[in-house]
mmCIF file of C-alpha atoms in Angstrom:
data_model
loop_
_atom_site.group_PDB
_atom_site.id
_atom_site.type_symbol
_atom_site.label_atom_id
_atom_site.label_comp_id
_atom_site.label_asym_id
_atom_site.label_seq_id
_atom_site.Cartn_x
_atom_site.Cartn_y
_atom_site.Cartn_z
ATOM 1 C CA MET S 24 13.782 3.351 30.327
ATOM 2 C CA SER S 25 12.479 5.401 27.405
ATOM 3 C CA THR S 26 11.378 4.112 24.022
ATOM 4 C CA LYS S 27 13.938 4.677 21.244
ATOM 5 C CA ILE S 28 13.581 4.634 17.455
ATOM 6 C CA GLY S 29 16.073 5.044 14.617
ATOM 7 C CA VAL S 30 15.510 7.280 11.583
ATOM 8 C CA MET S 31 17.891 7.244 8.626
ATOM 9 C CA ASP S 32 18.439 8.858 5.250
ATOM 10 C CA SER S 33 21.346 9.397 2.884
ATOM 11 C CA GLY S 34 21.500 13.030 4.008
ATOM 12 C CA ALA S 35 19.432 15.732 5.694
ATOM 13 C CA GLY S 36 16.117 14.880 4.032
ATOM 14 C CA GLY S 37 14.901 12.468 6.686
ATOM 15 C CA LEU S 38 14.967 15.303 9.214
ATOM 16 C CA THR S 39 11.501 16.236 7.903
ATOM 17 C CA ILE S 40 10.247 12.874 9.152
ATOM 18 C CA LEU S 41 12.221 13.179 12.388
ATOM 19 C CA LYS S 42 10.703 16.607 13.136
ATOM 20 C CA SER S 43 7.189 15.239 12.706
ATOM 21 C CA ILE S 44 7.921 12.304 15.022
ATOM 22 C CA GLN S 45 9.497 14.575 17.625
ATOM 23 C CA LYS S 46 6.510 16.947 17.496
ATOM 24 C CA ASN S 47 3.814 14.278 17.736
ATOM 25 C CA LEU S 48 5.587 11.687 19.909
ATOM 26 C CA PRO S 49 7.635 13.866 22.279
ATOM 27 C CA ASN S 50 8.207 11.233 24.957
ATOM 28 C CA ILE S 51 10.276 8.894 22.775
ATOM 29 C CA GLU S 52 13.985 9.083 22.038
ATOM 30 C CA SER S 53 15.161 9.246 18.437
ATOM 31 C CA ILE S 54 18.477 8.525 16.767
ATOM 32 C CA TYR S 55 19.030 10.058 13.349
ATOM 33 C CA PHE S 56 21.719 8.709 11.036
ATOM 34 C CA ALA S 57 22.739 10.477 7.819
ATOM 35 C CA ASP S 58 24.665 8.171 5.480
ATOM 36 C CA GLN S 59 26.370 11.154 3.902
ATOM 37 C CA ALA S 60 29.572 9.288 3.032
ATOM 38 C CA HIS S 61 27.521 7.333 0.482
ATOM 39 C CA ALA S 62 25.133 10.033 -0.740
ATOM 40 C CA PRO S 63 23.308 10.448 -2.994
ATOM 41 C CA TYR S 64 21.544 7.086 -3.091
ATOM 42 C CA GLY S 65 19.940 7.871 -6.441
ATOM 43 C CA ALA S 66 23.176 7.012 -8.249
ATOM 44 C CA LYS S 67 23.711 3.725 -6.378
ATOM 45 C CA SER S 68 22.628 0.179 -7.233
ATOM 46 C CA ASP S 69 19.843 -1.560 -5.318
ATOM 47 C CA SER S 70 22.308 -4.100 -3.903
ATOM 48 C CA PHE S 71 24.561 -1.322 -2.594
ATOM 49 C CA ILE S 72 21.629 0.417 -0.917
ATOM 50 C CA VAL S 73 20.499 -2.865 0.674
ATOM 51 C CA ASP S 74 23.993 -3.370 2.105
ATOM 52 C CA ARG S 75 23.918 0.130 3.586
ATOM 53 C CA LEU S 76 20.463 -0.391 5.088
ATOM 54 C CA LEU S 77 21.658 -3.567 6.808
ATOM 55 C CA VAL S 78 24.686 -1.765 8.264
ATOM 56 C CA VAL S 79 22.480 1.045 9.580
ATOM 57 C CA ALA S 80 19.965 -1.446 11.010
ATOM 58 C CA ASP S 81 22.773 -3.110 12.972
ATOM 59 C CA PHE S 82 23.876 0.304 14.252
ATOM 60 C CA PHE S 83 20.346 1.158 15.394
ATOM 61 C CA LYS S 84 20.027 -2.194 17.158
ATOM 62 C CA SER S 85 23.332 -1.575 18.959
ATOM 63 C CA GLN S 86 21.867 1.741 20.171
ATOM 64 C CA GLY S 87 18.765 0.047 21.589
ATOM 65 C CA CYS S 88 16.250 1.107 18.938
ATOM 66 C CA CYS S 89 13.013 -0.857 18.674
ATOM 67 C CA VAL S 90 11.863 0.541 15.296
ATOM 68 C CA MET S 91 13.749 1.682 12.185
ATOM 69 C CA VAL S 92 12.375 4.337 9.835
ATOM 70 C CA VAL S 93 13.870 4.377 6.349
ATOM 71 C CA ALA S 94 13.168 8.051 5.688
ATOM 72 C CA CYS S 95 14.251 7.940 2.063
ATOM 73 C CA ASN S 96 12.053 7.220 -0.952
ATOM 74 C CA THR S 97 14.932 5.806 -3.018
ATOM 75 C CA ALA S 98 16.061 3.456 -0.255
ATOM 76 C CA THR S 99 12.489 2.349 0.441
ATOM 77 C CA VAL S 100 11.950 1.402 -3.197
ATOM 78 C CA ALA S 101 15.376 -0.224 -3.581
ATOM 79 C CA GLY S 102 15.731 -2.229 -0.419
ATOM 80 C CA ILE S 103 12.964 -2.251 2.156
ATOM 81 C CA GLN S 104 11.644 -5.725 1.298
ATOM 82 C CA THR S 105 15.095 -7.302 1.582
ATOM 83 C CA LEU S 106 15.799 -5.335 4.753
ATOM 84 C CA ARG S 107 12.596 -6.619 6.375
ATOM 85 C CA ALA S 108 13.569 -10.178 5.484
ATOM 86 C CA LYS S 109 17.037 -9.873 7.008
ATOM 87 C CA THR S 110 16.433 -7.984 10.281
ATOM 88 C CA ASP S 111 14.063 -8.489 13.188
ATOM 89 C CA LEU S 112 13.591 -4.737 13.652
ATOM 90 C CA PRO S 113 10.166 -3.458 12.566
ATOM 91 C CA ILE S 114 10.818 -1.372 9.454
ATOM 92 C CA ILE S 115 8.815 1.641 8.272
ATOM 93 C CA GLY S 116 9.458 3.062 4.812
ATOM 94 C CA VAL S 117 8.443 6.243 3.024
ATOM 95 C CA GLU S 118 6.315 6.347 -0.098
ATOM 96 C CA PRO S 119 5.116 9.329 -2.160
ATOM 97 C CA ALA S 120 1.794 10.690 -0.867
ATOM 98 C CA VAL S 121 0.000 10.068 -4.168
ATOM 99 C CA LYS S 122 -3.205 8.790 -2.563
ATOM 100 C CA PRO S 123 -4.095 11.891 -0.471
ATOM 101 C CA ALA S 124 -3.035 14.239 -3.284
ATOM 102 C CA CYS S 125 -5.335 12.556 -5.815
ATOM 103 C CA ARG S 126 -8.201 12.385 -3.333
ATOM 104 C CA ARG S 127 -7.993 16.087 -2.456
ATOM 105 C CA SER S 128 -7.355 17.493 -5.939
ATOM 106 C CA SER S 129 -10.386 19.459 -7.128
ATOM 107 C CA ARG S 130 -8.961 20.033 -10.604
ATOM 108 C CA LYS S 131 -8.010 16.348 -10.902
ATOM 109 C CA ARG S 132 -4.520 17.365 -11.979
ATOM 110 C CA VAL S 133 -1.561 16.430 -9.756
ATOM 111 C CA SER S 134 2.201 16.726 -10.193
ATOM 112 C CA VAL S 135 4.747 14.453 -8.499
ATOM 113 C CA LEU S 136 8.330 15.661 -8.018
ATOM 114 C CA ALA S 137 10.869 12.895 -7.456
ATOM 115 C CA THR S 138 14.521 12.036 -7.877
ATOM 116 C CA GLU S 139 15.467 10.425 -11.176
ATOM 117 C CA GLY S 140 15.565 6.981 -9.571
ATOM 118 C CA THR S 141 12.170 7.225 -7.890
ATOM 119 C CA SER S 142 10.569 8.821 -10.967
ATOM 120 C CA LYS S 143 11.376 5.691 -12.998
ATOM 121 C CA SER S 144 10.512 3.178 -10.282
ATOM 122 C CA LEU S 145 7.879 0.499 -10.687
ATOM 123 C CA ARG S 146 6.557 1.284 -7.193
ATOM 124 C CA LEU S 147 5.764 4.913 -8.015
ATOM 125 C CA ASN S 148 3.968 3.816 -11.173
ATOM 126 C CA GLU S 149 1.974 1.264 -9.132
ATOM 127 C CA LEU S 150 0.940 3.934 -6.617
ATOM 128 C CA ILE S 151 -0.190 6.259 -9.376
ATOM 129 C CA GLU S 152 -2.173 3.557 -11.188
ATOM 130 C CA THR S 153 -3.793 2.454 -7.922
ATOM 131 C CA TRP S 154 -4.884 5.869 -6.652
ATOM 132 C CA ARG S 155 -5.232 8.193 -9.653
ATOM 133 C CA PHE S 156 -8.804 7.205 -10.609
ATOM 134 C CA ASP S 157 -9.835 10.115 -12.871
ATOM 135 C CA THR S 158 -6.865 12.323 -11.917
ATOM 136 C CA GLU S 159 -4.184 13.194 -14.464
ATOM 137 C CA VAL S 160 -0.828 12.686 -12.749
ATOM 138 C CA GLN S 161 2.351 14.289 -14.050
ATOM 139 C CA VAL S 162 5.739 12.933 -12.885
ATOM 140 C CA LEU S 163 8.713 15.313 -12.787
ATOM 141 C CA ALA S 164 12.315 14.386 -12.039
ATOM 142 C CA SER S 165 15.005 16.590 -10.573
ATOM 143 C CA LYS S 166 18.531 15.331 -11.006
ATOM 144 C CA TYR S 167 20.199 17.669 -8.544
ATOM 145 C CA LEU S 168 17.701 19.177 -6.090
ATOM 146 C CA ALA S 169 18.248 16.633 -3.284
ATOM 147 C CA SER S 170 22.020 17.135 -3.501
ATOM 148 C CA LEU S 171 21.585 20.919 -3.564
ATOM 149 C CA ILE S 172 19.518 20.731 -0.377
ATOM 150 C CA ASP S 173 22.318 18.737 1.253
ATOM 151 C CA GLU S 174 24.696 21.550 0.274
ATOM 152 C CA MET S 175 22.594 24.354 1.758
ATOM 153 C CA PRO S 176 22.900 27.186 2.502
ATOM 154 C CA SER S 177 25.730 27.636 -0.029
ATOM 155 C CA ALA S 178 23.617 26.133 -2.848
ATOM 156 C CA LEU S 179 20.576 28.357 -2.236
ATOM 157 C CA SER S 180 20.696 30.332 -5.497
ATOM 158 C CA VAL S 181 21.024 27.207 -7.649
ATOM 159 C CA ALA S 182 18.206 25.510 -5.724
ATOM 160 C CA GLU S 183 15.993 28.548 -6.341
ATOM 161 C CA GLN S 184 16.625 28.229 -10.083
ATOM 162 C CA GLU S 185 15.590 24.570 -10.002
ATOM 163 C CA ILE S 186 12.416 25.430 -8.080
ATOM 164 C CA VAL S 187 11.544 27.999 -10.768
ATOM 165 C CA ARG S 188 12.040 25.331 -13.455
ATOM 166 C CA VAL S 189 9.858 22.786 -11.644
ATOM 167 C CA SER S 190 7.183 25.330 -10.729
ATOM 168 C CA THR S 191 6.871 26.487 -14.340
ATOM 169 C CA ILE S 192 6.126 22.914 -15.464
ATOM 170 C CA VAL S 193 3.611 22.405 -12.634
ATOM 171 C CA LYS S 194 1.795 25.603 -13.594
ATOM 172 C CA GLU S 195 1.703 24.559 -17.258
ATOM 173 C CA HIS S 196 0.066 21.301 -16.187
ATOM 174 C CA GLN S 197 -2.451 23.328 -14.134
ATOM 175 C CA SER S 198 -1.975 21.059 -11.126
ATOM 176 C CA ASP S 199 -3.541 22.022 -7.804
ATOM 177 C CA ALA S 200 -1.359 19.602 -5.824
ATOM 178 C CA LEU S 201 2.368 18.849 -5.862
ATOM 179 C CA VAL S 202 3.579 15.640 -4.234
ATOM 180 C CA LEU S 203 7.109 15.933 -2.845
ATOM 181 C CA ALA S 204 8.352 12.395 -3.502
ATOM 182 C CA CYS S 205 11.739 12.791 -1.833
ATOM 183 C CA THR S 206 12.150 13.467 1.876
ATOM 184 C CA HIS S 207 14.710 16.186 1.117
ATOM 185 C CA TYR S 208 12.146 18.327 -0.670
ATOM 186 C CA PRO S 209 9.899 19.190 2.332
ATOM 187 C CA LEU S 210 12.917 20.935 3.895
ATOM 188 C CA ILE S 211 12.250 23.683 1.326
ATOM 189 C CA LYS S 212 8.463 23.304 1.317
ATOM 190 C CA ASN S 213 8.058 27.008 2.059
ATOM 191 C CA MET S 214 9.933 27.839 -1.160
ATOM 192 C CA PHE S 215 7.528 25.701 -3.176
ATOM 193 C CA GLU S 216 4.576 27.378 -1.446
ATOM 194 C CA VAL S 217 5.859 30.808 -2.465
ATOM 195 C CA ALA S 218 6.520 29.699 -6.052
ATOM 196 C CA LEU S 219 3.174 27.890 -6.388
ATOM 197 C CA PRO S 220 0.412 29.874 -4.649
ATOM 198 C CA GLY S 221 -2.852 27.963 -4.594
ATOM 199 C CA VAL S 222 -1.116 24.609 -5.077
ATOM 200 C CA GLU S 223 -1.238 22.189 -2.131
ATOM 201 C CA ILE S 224 2.208 20.836 -1.299
ATOM 202 C CA VAL S 225 1.818 17.232 -0.130
ATOM 203 C CA GLU S 226 4.476 15.261 1.774
ATOM 204 C CA PRO S 227 4.439 12.018 3.810
ATOM 205 C CA SER S 228 5.637 12.941 7.320
ATOM 206 C CA GLU S 229 2.234 12.703 9.040
ATOM 207 C CA GLY S 230 1.535 9.259 7.595
ATOM 208 C CA VAL S 231 4.932 7.930 8.655
ATOM 209 C CA THR S 232 4.488 9.336 12.164
ATOM 210 C CA ALA S 233 1.092 7.632 12.453
ATOM 211 C CA GLN S 234 2.677 4.325 11.444
ATOM 212 C CA VAL S 235 5.419 4.745 14.074
ATOM 213 C CA ARG S 236 2.711 5.354 16.674
ATOM 214 C CA ARG S 237 0.787 2.217 15.627
ATOM 215 C CA ILE S 238 3.858 -0.016 15.813
ATOM 216 C CA LEU S 239 5.000 1.325 19.191
ATOM 217 C CA LEU S 240 1.523 0.851 20.665
ATOM 218 C CA SER S 241 1.395 -2.697 19.268
ATOM 219 C CA GLN S 242 4.704 -3.373 21.027
ATOM 220 C CA GLY S 243 3.196 -2.196 24.333
ATOM 221 C CA HIS S 244 5.109 1.071 24.643
ATOM 222 C CA ALA S 245 3.488 3.839 26.654
ATOM 223 C CA LEU S 246 3.096 7.033 24.636
ATOM 224 C CA SER S 247 2.173 10.453 25.973
ATOM 225 C CA ASP S 248 2.374 14.133 25.102
ATOM 226 C CA ASP S 249 4.912 14.750 27.868
ATOM 227 C CA PHE S 250 8.351 15.901 26.778
ATOM 228 C CA LEU S 251 11.463 14.150 28.076
ATOM 229 C CA ASP S 252 13.591 16.117 30.530
ATOM 230 C CA ASP S 253 16.673 15.981 28.295
ATOM 231 C CA ALA S 254 17.136 16.419 24.554
ATOM 232 C CA ASN S 255 15.495 13.371 22.992
ATOM 233 C CA VAL S 256 17.334 13.331 19.645
ATOM 234 C CA ALA S 257 20.875 12.190 18.872
ATOM 235 C CA ILE S 258 22.199 12.886 15.368
ATOM 236 C CA PHE S 259 24.962 10.824 13.765
ATOM 237 C CA THR S 260 26.697 11.049 10.396
ATOM 238 C CA ASN S 261 29.601 9.429 8.588
ATOM 239 C CA GLY S 262 29.995 12.488 6.358
ATOM 240 C CA ALA S 263 32.882 14.906 6.005
ATOM 241 C CA VAL S 264 32.917 18.301 7.712
ATOM 242 C CA GLY S 265 31.148 20.078 4.841
ATOM 243 C CA PHE S 266 28.225 17.660 4.986
ATOM 244 C CA GLN S 267 28.093 17.996 8.770
ATOM 245 C CA LYS S 268 27.668 21.769 8.419
ATOM 246 C CA SER S 269 24.654 21.209 6.175
ATOM 247 C CA LEU S 270 23.191 18.768 8.674
ATOM 248 C CA SER S 271 23.656 21.370 11.413
ATOM 249 C CA TYR S 272 21.932 23.957 9.217
ATOM 250 C CA TRP S 273 18.821 21.820 8.719
ATOM 251 C CA SER S 274 18.627 20.631 12.329
ATOM 252 C CA GLN S 275 18.710 24.068 13.962
ATOM 253 C CA ASP S 276 15.090 23.809 15.114
ATOM 254 C CA ILE S 277 15.537 20.322 16.579
ATOM 255 C CA GLU S 278 16.374 20.041 20.256
ATOM 256 C CA ALA S 279 19.206 17.618 19.751
ATOM 257 C CA LYS S 280 22.474 16.601 21.276
ATOM 258 C CA ASN S 281 25.634 17.395 19.334
ATOM 259 C CA ILE S 282 26.059 15.933 15.849
ATOM 260 C CA CYS S 283 28.437 13.017 16.213
ATOM 261 C CA PHE S 284 30.648 11.293 13.638
ATOM 262 C CA VAL S 285 30.384 7.509 13.425
ATOM 263 C CA ASP S 286 32.489 5.414 11.079
ATOM 264 C CA ILE S 287 30.032 2.919 9.632
#
């Protein structure tokens, strides 16, 4: 019987985390759930997000998952502590990669791009104050970029305009690192790299994958570099057809079973 983990986000963003896990831990099964019927989370209350996390945790447990990854910065900030207190599943959250960005910045100037909710969060401020040392950290908020990514490819031109806006501010700050503090944003990492040559684009997928590995090993699971014989990813959503098309668009390079609708 193979090891199985659950990865969730409000939309397609968590696929960046899923891809890293699939690449580095190819002999485990993964279930991805996109809570698209309730997206975006940035406009929701903490109590609402906690309720959704608990519903998704129950779904993952019913599917035989032994670890849950909350692959959403907003949901991690809003509800991970309560979630950990109310479920026996090991929970892994996602936090902005402020620490490695500040450590590697030679100019000591870093920009952080987040959703409006995360940009104002106490946790992001704590991370910056803990790890900035002598680095000047600029926090930028994008109100719509995560939603635009969930609407790709039809929203491409509008997303490009937002990237130009953000990139202009980053250049004015003379940052040599940009932290993508929303798991949606690494899906268009290549667009940031084109717009910001010479700026390191920093995202958290490797750190999350390493944490998944540590927890699975502590549970006694055998990990290897061998791929499973069958597709090792199942993708679920509660979103309407339009959202499902976007999810299909972003999961093209994932060897997955069909995207399935689940009413939760």
